[in-house]
Coordinates of C-alpha atoms in Angstrom, one line a residue:
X1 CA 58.3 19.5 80.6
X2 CA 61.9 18.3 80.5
X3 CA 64.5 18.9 77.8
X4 CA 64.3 14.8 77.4
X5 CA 60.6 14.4 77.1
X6 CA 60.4 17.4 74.1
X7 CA 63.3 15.3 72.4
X8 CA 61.1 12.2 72.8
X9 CA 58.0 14.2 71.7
X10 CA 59.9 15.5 68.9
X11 CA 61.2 11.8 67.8
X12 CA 57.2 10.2 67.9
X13 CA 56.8 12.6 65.9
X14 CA 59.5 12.1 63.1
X15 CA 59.5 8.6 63.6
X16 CA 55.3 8.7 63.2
X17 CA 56.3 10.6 59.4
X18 CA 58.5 7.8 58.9
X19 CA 56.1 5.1 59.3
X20 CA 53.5 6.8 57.3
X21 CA 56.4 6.5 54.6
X22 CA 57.0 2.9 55.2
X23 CA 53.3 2.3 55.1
X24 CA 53.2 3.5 51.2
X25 CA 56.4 1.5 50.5
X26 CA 58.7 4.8 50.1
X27 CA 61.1 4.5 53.3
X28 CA 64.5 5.6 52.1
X29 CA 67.5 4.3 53.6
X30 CA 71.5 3.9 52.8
X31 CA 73.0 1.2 51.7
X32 CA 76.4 -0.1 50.4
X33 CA 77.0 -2.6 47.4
X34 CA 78.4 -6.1 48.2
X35 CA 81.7 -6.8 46.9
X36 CA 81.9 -8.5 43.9
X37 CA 78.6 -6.9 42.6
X38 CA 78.0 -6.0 38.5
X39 CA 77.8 -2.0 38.8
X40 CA 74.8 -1.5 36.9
X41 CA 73.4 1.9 39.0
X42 CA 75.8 4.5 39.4
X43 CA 76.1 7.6 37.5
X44 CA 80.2 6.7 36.6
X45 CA 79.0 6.0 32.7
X46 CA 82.3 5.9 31.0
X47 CA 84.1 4.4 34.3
X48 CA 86.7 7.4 34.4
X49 CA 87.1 6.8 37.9
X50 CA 88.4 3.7 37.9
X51 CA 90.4 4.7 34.2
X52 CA 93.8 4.1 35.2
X53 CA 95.2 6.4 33.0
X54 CA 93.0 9.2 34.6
X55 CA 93.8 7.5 38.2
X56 CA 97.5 8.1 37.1
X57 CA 97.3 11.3 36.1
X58 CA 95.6 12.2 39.3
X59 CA 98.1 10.6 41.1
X60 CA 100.8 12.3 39.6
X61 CA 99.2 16.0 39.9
X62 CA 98.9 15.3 43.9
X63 CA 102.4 13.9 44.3
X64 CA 103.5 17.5 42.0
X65 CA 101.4 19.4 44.6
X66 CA 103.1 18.1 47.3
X67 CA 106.9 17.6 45.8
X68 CA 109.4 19.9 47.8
X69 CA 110.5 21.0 43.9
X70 CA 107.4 22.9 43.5
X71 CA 108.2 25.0 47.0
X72 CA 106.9 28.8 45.4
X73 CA 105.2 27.5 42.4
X74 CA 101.8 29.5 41.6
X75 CA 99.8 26.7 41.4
X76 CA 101.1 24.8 44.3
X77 CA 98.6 24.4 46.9
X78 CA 99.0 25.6 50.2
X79 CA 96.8 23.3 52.0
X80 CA 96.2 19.6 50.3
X81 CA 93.6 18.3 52.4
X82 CA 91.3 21.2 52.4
X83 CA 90.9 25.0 50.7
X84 CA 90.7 27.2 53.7
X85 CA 87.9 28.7 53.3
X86 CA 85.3 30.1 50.7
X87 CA 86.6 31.4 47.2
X88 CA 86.0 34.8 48.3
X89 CA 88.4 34.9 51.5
X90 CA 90.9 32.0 51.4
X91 CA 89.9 29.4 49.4
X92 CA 90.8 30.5 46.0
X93 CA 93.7 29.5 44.1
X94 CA 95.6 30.0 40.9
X95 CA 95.0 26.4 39.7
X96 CA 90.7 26.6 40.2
X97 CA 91.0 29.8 38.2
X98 CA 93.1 28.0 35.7
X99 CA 91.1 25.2 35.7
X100 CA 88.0 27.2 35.2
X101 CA 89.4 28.6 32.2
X102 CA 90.2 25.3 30.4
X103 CA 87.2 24.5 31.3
X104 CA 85.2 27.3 29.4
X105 CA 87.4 26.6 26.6
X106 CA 87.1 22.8 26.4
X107 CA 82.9 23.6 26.5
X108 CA 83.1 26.4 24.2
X109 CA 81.6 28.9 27.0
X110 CA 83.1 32.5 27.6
X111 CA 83.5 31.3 30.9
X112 CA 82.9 28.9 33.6
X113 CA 82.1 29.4 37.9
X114 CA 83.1 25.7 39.9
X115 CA 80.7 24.9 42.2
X116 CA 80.5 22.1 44.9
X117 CA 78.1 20.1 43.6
X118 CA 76.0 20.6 40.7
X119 CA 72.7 21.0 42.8
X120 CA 74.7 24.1 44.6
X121 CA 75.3 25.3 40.9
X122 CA 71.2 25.3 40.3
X123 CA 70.6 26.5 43.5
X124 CA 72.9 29.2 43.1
X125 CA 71.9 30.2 40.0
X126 CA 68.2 30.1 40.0
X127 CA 67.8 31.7 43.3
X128 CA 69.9 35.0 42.3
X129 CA 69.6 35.5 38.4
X130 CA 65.9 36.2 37.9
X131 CA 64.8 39.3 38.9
X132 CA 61.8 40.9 40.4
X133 CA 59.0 40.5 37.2
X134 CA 61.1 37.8 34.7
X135 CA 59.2 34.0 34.7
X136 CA 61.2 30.6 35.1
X137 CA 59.5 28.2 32.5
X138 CA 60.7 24.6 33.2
X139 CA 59.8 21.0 31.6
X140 CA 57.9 19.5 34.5
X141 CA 60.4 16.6 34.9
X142 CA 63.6 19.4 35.6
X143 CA 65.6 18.2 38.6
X144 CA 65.1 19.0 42.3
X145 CA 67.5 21.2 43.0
X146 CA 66.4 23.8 40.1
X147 CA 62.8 23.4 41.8
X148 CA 65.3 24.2 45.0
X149 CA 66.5 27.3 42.9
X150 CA 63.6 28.3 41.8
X151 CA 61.4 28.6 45.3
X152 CA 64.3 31.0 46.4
X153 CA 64.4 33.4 43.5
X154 CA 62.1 36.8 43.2
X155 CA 60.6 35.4 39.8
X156 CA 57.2 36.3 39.6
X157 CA 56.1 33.0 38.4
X158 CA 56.6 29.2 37.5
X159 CA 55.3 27.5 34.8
X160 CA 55.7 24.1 34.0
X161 CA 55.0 22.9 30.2
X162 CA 54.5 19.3 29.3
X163 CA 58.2 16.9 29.3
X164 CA 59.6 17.2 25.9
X165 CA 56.4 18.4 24.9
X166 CA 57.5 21.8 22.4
X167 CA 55.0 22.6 19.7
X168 CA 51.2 22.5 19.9
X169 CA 49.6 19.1 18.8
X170 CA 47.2 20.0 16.0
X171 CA 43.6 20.2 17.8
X172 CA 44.9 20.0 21.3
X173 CA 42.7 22.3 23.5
X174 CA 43.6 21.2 27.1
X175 CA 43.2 23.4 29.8
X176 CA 45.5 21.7 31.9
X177 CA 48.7 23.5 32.3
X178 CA 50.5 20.9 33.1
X179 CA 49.6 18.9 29.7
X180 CA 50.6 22.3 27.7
X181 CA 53.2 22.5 25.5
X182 CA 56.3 25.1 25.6
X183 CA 54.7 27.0 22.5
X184 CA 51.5 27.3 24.7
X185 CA 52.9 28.3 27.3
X186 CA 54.7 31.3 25.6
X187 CA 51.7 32.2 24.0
X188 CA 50.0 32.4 26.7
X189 CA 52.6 34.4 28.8
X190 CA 52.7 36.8 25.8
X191 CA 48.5 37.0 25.8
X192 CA 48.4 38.0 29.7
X193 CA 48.0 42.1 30.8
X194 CA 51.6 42.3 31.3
X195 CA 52.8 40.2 27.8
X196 CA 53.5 43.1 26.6
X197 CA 56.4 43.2 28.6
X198 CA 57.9 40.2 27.7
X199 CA 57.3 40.7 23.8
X200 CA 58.6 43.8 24.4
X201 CA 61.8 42.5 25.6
X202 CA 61.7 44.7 28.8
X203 CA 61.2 41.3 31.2
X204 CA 63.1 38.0 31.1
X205 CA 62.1 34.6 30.9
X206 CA 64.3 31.8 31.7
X207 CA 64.0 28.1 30.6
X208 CA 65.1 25.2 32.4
X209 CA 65.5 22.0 30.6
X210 CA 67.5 18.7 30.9
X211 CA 70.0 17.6 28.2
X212 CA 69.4 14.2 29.5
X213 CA 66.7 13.2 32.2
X214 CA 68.0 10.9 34.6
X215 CA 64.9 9.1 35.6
X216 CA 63.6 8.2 32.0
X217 CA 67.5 8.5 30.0
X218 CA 65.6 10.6 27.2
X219 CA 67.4 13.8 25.2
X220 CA 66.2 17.0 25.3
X221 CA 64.6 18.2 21.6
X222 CA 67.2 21.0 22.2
X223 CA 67.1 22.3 18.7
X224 CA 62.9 23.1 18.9
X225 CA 63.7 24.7 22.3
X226 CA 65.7 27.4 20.6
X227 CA 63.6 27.3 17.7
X228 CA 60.7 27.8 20.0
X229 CA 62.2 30.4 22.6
X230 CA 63.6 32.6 19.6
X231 CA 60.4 32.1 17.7
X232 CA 58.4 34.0 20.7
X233 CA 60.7 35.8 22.4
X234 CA 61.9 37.8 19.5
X235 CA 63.8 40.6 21.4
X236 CA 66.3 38.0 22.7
X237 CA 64.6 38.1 26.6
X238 CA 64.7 34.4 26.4
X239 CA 67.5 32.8 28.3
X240 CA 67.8 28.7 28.0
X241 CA 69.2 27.3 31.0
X242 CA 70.5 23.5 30.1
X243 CA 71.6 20.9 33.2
X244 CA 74.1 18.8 31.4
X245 CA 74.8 16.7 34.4
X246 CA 74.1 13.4 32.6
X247 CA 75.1 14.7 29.1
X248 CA 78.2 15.8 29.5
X249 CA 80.8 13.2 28.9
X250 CA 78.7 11.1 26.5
X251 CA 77.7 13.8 23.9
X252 CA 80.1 15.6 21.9
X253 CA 83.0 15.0 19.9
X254 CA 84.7 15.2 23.1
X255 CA 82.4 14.8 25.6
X256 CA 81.4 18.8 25.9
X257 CA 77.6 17.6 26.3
X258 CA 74.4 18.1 24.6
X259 CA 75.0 21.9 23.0
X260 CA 78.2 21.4 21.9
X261 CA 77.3 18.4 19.9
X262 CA 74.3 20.4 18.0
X263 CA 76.5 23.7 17.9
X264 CA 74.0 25.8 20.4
X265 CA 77.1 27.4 22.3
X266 CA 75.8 30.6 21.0
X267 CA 71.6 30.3 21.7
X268 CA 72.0 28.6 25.1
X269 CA 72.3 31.5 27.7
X270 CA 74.1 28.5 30.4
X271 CA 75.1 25.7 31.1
X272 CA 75.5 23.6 34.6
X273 CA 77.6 20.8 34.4
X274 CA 77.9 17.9 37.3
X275 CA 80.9 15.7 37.7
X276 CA 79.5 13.4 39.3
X277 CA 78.6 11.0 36.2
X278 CA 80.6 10.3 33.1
X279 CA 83.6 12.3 34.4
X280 CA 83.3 10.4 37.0
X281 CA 84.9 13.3 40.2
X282 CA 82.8 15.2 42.1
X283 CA 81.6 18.8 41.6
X284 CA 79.6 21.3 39.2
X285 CA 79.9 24.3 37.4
X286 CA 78.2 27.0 35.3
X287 CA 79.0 27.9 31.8
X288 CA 78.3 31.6 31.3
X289 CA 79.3 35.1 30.2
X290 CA 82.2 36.5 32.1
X291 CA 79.4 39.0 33.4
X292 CA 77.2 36.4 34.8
X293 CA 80.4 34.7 36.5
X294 CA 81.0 37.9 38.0
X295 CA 77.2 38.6 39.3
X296 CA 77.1 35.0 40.5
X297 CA 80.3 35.5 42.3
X298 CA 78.4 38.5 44.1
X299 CA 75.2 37.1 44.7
X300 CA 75.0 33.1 44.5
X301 CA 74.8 32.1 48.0
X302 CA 75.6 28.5 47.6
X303 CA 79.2 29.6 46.5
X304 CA 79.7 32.7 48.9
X305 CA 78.8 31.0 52.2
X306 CA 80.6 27.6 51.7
X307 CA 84.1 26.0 51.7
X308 CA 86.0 26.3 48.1
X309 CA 86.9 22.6 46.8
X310 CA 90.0 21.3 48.1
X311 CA 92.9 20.8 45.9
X312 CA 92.7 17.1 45.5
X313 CA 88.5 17.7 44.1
X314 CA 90.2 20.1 41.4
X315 CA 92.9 17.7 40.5
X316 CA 90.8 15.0 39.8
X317 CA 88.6 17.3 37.4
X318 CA 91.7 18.4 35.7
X319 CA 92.8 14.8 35.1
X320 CA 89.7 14.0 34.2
X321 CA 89.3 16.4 31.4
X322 CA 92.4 16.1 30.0
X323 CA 91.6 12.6 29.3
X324 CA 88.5 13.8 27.5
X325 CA 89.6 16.5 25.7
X326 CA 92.6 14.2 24.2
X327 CA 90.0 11.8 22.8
X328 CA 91.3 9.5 24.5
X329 CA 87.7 8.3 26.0
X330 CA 86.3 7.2 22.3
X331 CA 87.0 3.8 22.5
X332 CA 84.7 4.1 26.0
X333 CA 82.0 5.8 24.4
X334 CA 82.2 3.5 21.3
X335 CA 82.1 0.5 23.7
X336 CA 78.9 1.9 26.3
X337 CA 76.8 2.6 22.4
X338 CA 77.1 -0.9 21.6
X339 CA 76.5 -1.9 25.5
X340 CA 72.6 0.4 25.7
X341 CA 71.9 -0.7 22.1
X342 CA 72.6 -4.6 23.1
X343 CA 70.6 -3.9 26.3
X344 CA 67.8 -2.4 24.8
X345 CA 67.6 -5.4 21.9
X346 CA 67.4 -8.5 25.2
X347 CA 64.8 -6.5 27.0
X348 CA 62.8 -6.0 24.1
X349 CA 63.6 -9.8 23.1
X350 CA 62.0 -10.5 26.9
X351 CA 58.8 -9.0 26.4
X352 CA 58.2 -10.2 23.1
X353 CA 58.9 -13.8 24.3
X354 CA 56.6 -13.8 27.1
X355 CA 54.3 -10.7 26.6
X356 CA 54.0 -9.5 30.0
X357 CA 50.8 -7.6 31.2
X358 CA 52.6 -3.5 30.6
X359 CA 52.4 -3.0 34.4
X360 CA 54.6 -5.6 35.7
X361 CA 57.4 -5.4 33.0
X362 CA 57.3 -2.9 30.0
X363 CA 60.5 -1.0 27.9
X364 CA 59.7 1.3 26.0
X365 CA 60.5 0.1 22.3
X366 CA 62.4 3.9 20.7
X367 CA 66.0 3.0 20.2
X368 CA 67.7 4.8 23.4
X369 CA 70.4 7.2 22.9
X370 CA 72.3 7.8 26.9
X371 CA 73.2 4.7 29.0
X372 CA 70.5 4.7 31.3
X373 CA 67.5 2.3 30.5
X374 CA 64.5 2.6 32.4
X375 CA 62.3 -0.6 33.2
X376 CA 58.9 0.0 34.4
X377 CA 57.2 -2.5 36.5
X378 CA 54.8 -2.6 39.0
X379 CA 56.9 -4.4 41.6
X380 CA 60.8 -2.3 41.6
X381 CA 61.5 -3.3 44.9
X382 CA 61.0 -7.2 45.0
X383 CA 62.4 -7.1 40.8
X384 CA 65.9 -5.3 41.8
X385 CA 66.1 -7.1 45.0
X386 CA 66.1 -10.5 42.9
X387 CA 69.0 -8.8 40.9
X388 CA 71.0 -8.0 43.8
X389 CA 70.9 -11.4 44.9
X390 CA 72.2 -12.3 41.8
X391 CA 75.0 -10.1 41.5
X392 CA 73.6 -7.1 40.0
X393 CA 73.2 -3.7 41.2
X394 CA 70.3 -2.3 40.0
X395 CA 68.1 -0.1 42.3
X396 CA 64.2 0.3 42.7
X397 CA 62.9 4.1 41.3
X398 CA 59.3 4.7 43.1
X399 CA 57.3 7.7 44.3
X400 CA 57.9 10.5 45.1
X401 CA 61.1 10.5 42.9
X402 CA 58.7 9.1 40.4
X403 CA 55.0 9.2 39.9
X404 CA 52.7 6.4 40.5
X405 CA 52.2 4.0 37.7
X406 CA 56.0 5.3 36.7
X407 CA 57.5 3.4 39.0
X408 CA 60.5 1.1 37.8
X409 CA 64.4 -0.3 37.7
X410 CA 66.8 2.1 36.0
X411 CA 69.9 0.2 34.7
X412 CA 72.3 2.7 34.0
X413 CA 75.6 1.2 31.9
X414 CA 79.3 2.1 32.2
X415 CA 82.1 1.5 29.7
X416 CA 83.6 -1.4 32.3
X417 CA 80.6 -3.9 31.9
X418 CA 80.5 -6.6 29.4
X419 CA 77.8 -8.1 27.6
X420 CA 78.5 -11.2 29.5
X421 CA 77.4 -9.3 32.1
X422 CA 74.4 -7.3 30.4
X423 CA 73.4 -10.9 29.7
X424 CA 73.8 -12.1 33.1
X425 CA 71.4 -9.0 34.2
X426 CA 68.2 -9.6 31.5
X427 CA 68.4 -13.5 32.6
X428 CA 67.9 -11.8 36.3
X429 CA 65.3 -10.2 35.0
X430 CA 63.8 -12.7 32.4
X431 CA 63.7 -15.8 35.7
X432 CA 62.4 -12.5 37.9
X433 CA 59.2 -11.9 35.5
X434 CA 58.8 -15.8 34.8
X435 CA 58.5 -16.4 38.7
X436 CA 56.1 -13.1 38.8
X437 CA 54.0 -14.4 36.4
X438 CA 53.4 -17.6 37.8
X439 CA 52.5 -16.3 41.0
X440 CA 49.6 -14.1 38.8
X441 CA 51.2 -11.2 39.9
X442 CA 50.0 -9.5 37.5
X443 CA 46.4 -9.7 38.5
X444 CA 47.2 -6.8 41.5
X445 CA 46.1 -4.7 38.7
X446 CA 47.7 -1.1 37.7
X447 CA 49.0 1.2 39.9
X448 CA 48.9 4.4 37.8
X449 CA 45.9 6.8 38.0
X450 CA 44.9 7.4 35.4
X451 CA 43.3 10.3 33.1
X452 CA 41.1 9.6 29.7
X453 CA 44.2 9.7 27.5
X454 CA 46.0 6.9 29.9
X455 CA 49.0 9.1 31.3
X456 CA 49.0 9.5 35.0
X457 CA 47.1 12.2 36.6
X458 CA 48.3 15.6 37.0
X459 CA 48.4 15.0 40.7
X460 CA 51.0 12.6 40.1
X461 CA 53.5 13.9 37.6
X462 CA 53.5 17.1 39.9
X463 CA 55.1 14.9 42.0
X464 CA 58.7 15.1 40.3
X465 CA 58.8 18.4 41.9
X466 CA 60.0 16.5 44.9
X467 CA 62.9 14.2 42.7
X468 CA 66.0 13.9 44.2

């Protein structure tokens, strides 16, 4: 057989994979956003990026890198378009150590490792840490890449406890594990053969939760996570693993995330920070002990076998941060509050004016406390394509990043819209559902399968495991 006819064979069959994903309406493709279009999907929440006092500063730090005045300087760069090469040979430099360091302090972490991304931070960190014998415990709704992590570590096991879900509910006897709570699951871990090892503080057991999911925009119940961890794993073997990606930036007095705000620093073992949202660069990092810097530096492949961040990646972090650590991003976070709370207020207005059937337009009523908003429907693709056409970015959320019956719209808000233009969106949305419910589309029925208690199957929420 030729070399063109196994490419062909190879293409049928990627392309027949492709069309088996088409057929269940869950073909992924790029696109780019029309100019002139209301931003109401990226991850950018307090609009740093487009701050021009942060855009300034930035600008100023690269023309300093490059200025013949700084010829011999320890931070100047010696490349400015790229790093050379990984940390560990040539693509270290005075100013990411530096960086690192303000970093730690601005988080109040003893230290802090930058990563390329913040998936490369999870991966990194998940897939090296646990040893031989320890257990990775995760709410079932944790992120891809620590599912990523997780499938390349030696842990002996993963167990998934129920989303939020911490203490037992008084006469709960599932079997399911997936319905379990965290305290259930400890118990049980403790109850096996080997418990004895873990109560006996001899074997680890790591916990990986969210500060805030980005599918659904709730907050972790951080607080009854350490409560819970400490409660059963007395001997201090229980290390609390929090992704701040979408929390840091919008929590804190400063924007230092989730544990800084309740005053965890202490009780959570790490950190891993994306900048990729509400500081608005690109990036991650852990927070850590200087020892657990130092072991990841040795052993975290997704920071040994790739290229260091360039200068200009670092810059904009630094400028970035110093705008956050000044205070002077209040009046942004003071502005997005009023923005989700106003946003929450007209969708609930919505439903209570024409009572839509739950699966083609529902909200869920508790007050929200991050900017992003989910809106389940039935029908994501046709509702956020009416919205594009109207000027408003919002994207479609369906399975596999969700499960069925969870499909939706997620309208995540930045400090640069208006509630001119919040209003502009729920009228989108509000002439979307009236045209919907004319057509009776809400006679297609649910989509969810579901159990006795009305949650989607088990089946299905094991599904995040593939959310990206």
């Amino acid at each position: 057989m030729s070399k063109k006819a196994l490419n062909n064979a190879l293409d049928n069959v990627l392309a027949s994979l492709l069309d088996r994903r088409r057929a269940r309406n869950q073909l992924r493709s790029l696109t780019t956003v029309p100019d002139g279009t209301v931003d109401f999907s990226s991850n950018d929440y307090l609009s740093l990026s487009s701050q021009p006092a942060v855009q300034e500063a930035f600008l100023t730090r690269l023309q300093g890198a490059v200025s013949p005045t700084t010829a011999g300087h320890n931070n100047r760069p010696s490349s400015l378009l790229g790093s050379g090469g990984s940390r560990l040979l040539d693509g270290n430099s005075p100013f990411a150590e530096s960086l690192e360091r303000m970093l730690a302090d601005i988080h109040g972490a003893p230290a802090a490792l930058l990563f390329n991304s913040a998936m490369d931070a999870n991966v990194g960190l998940f897939s090296c840490v646990p040893q031989p014998g320890d257990v990775i415990i995760h709410d079932i709704l944790i992120h891809a890449s620590v599912h990523d992590g997780m499938r390349l570590s030696r842990a002996s096991k993963r167990i998934p406890f129920a989303h939020s879900r911490i203490w037992d509910a008084p006469g709960d006897s599932s079997a399911s594990s997936i319905a379990k709570s965290l305290e259930a699951v400890l118990r049980g871990l403790l109850q096996e053969p080997d418990g004895s090892q873990f109560e006996s503080g001899k074997r680890n057991v790591f916990i990986a939760v969210e500060g805030v999911y980005s599918m659904d925009g709730d907050v972790a119940p951080l607080v009854d996570i350490v409560e819970c961890v400490e409660r059963y794993l007395s001997q201090g073997n229980g290390y609390i693993i929090v992704d701040e990606a979408h929390s840091a930036g919008i929590f804190g007095d400063r924007g230092q995330g989730l544990v800084s705000e309740l005053g965890l620093e202490k009780r959570v073992w790490a950190r891993v920070l994306g900048f990729g949202k509400a500081v608005g660069c690109a990036g991650g990092m852990v927070l850590c002990s200087p020892t657990t810097r130092s072991y990841l530096i040795n052993y975290a492949r997704t920071l040994i076998y790739t290229t260091a961040m360039a200068f200009p990646s670092l810059a904009s972090i630094e400028a970035a941060y110093s705008f956050l650590a000044a205070g002077q991003a209040k009046q942004l976070q003071s502005h997005l509050d009023v923005l989700v709370q106003g946003t929450h207020k007209l969708l609930l207005v919505v439903c209570a004016r024409h009572r839509p059937p739950p699966e083609l337009l529902r909200v869920s009523p508790g007050k929200p406390r991050s900017p992003v908003i989910p809106v389940l429907t039935s029908r994501p693709r046709d509702l956020a394509k009416y919205c594009q056409l109207k000027g408003y970015m919002v994207r479609p959320i369906v399975a596999p990043t969700v499960p069925r019956g969870e499909e939706r719209i997620r309208i995540c808000l930045h400090a640069k819209n208006s509630m001119v233009e919040v209003e502009g969106l729920i009228k989108a949305m509000e002439e979307w559902l009236l045209k919907a419910l004319d057509r009776g589309d809400e006679s297609e029925g649910r989509v969810a399968i579901e159990t006795d208690e009305g949650q989607p199957s088990t089946h299905d929420r094991a599904t995040r495991e593939a959310k990206i």
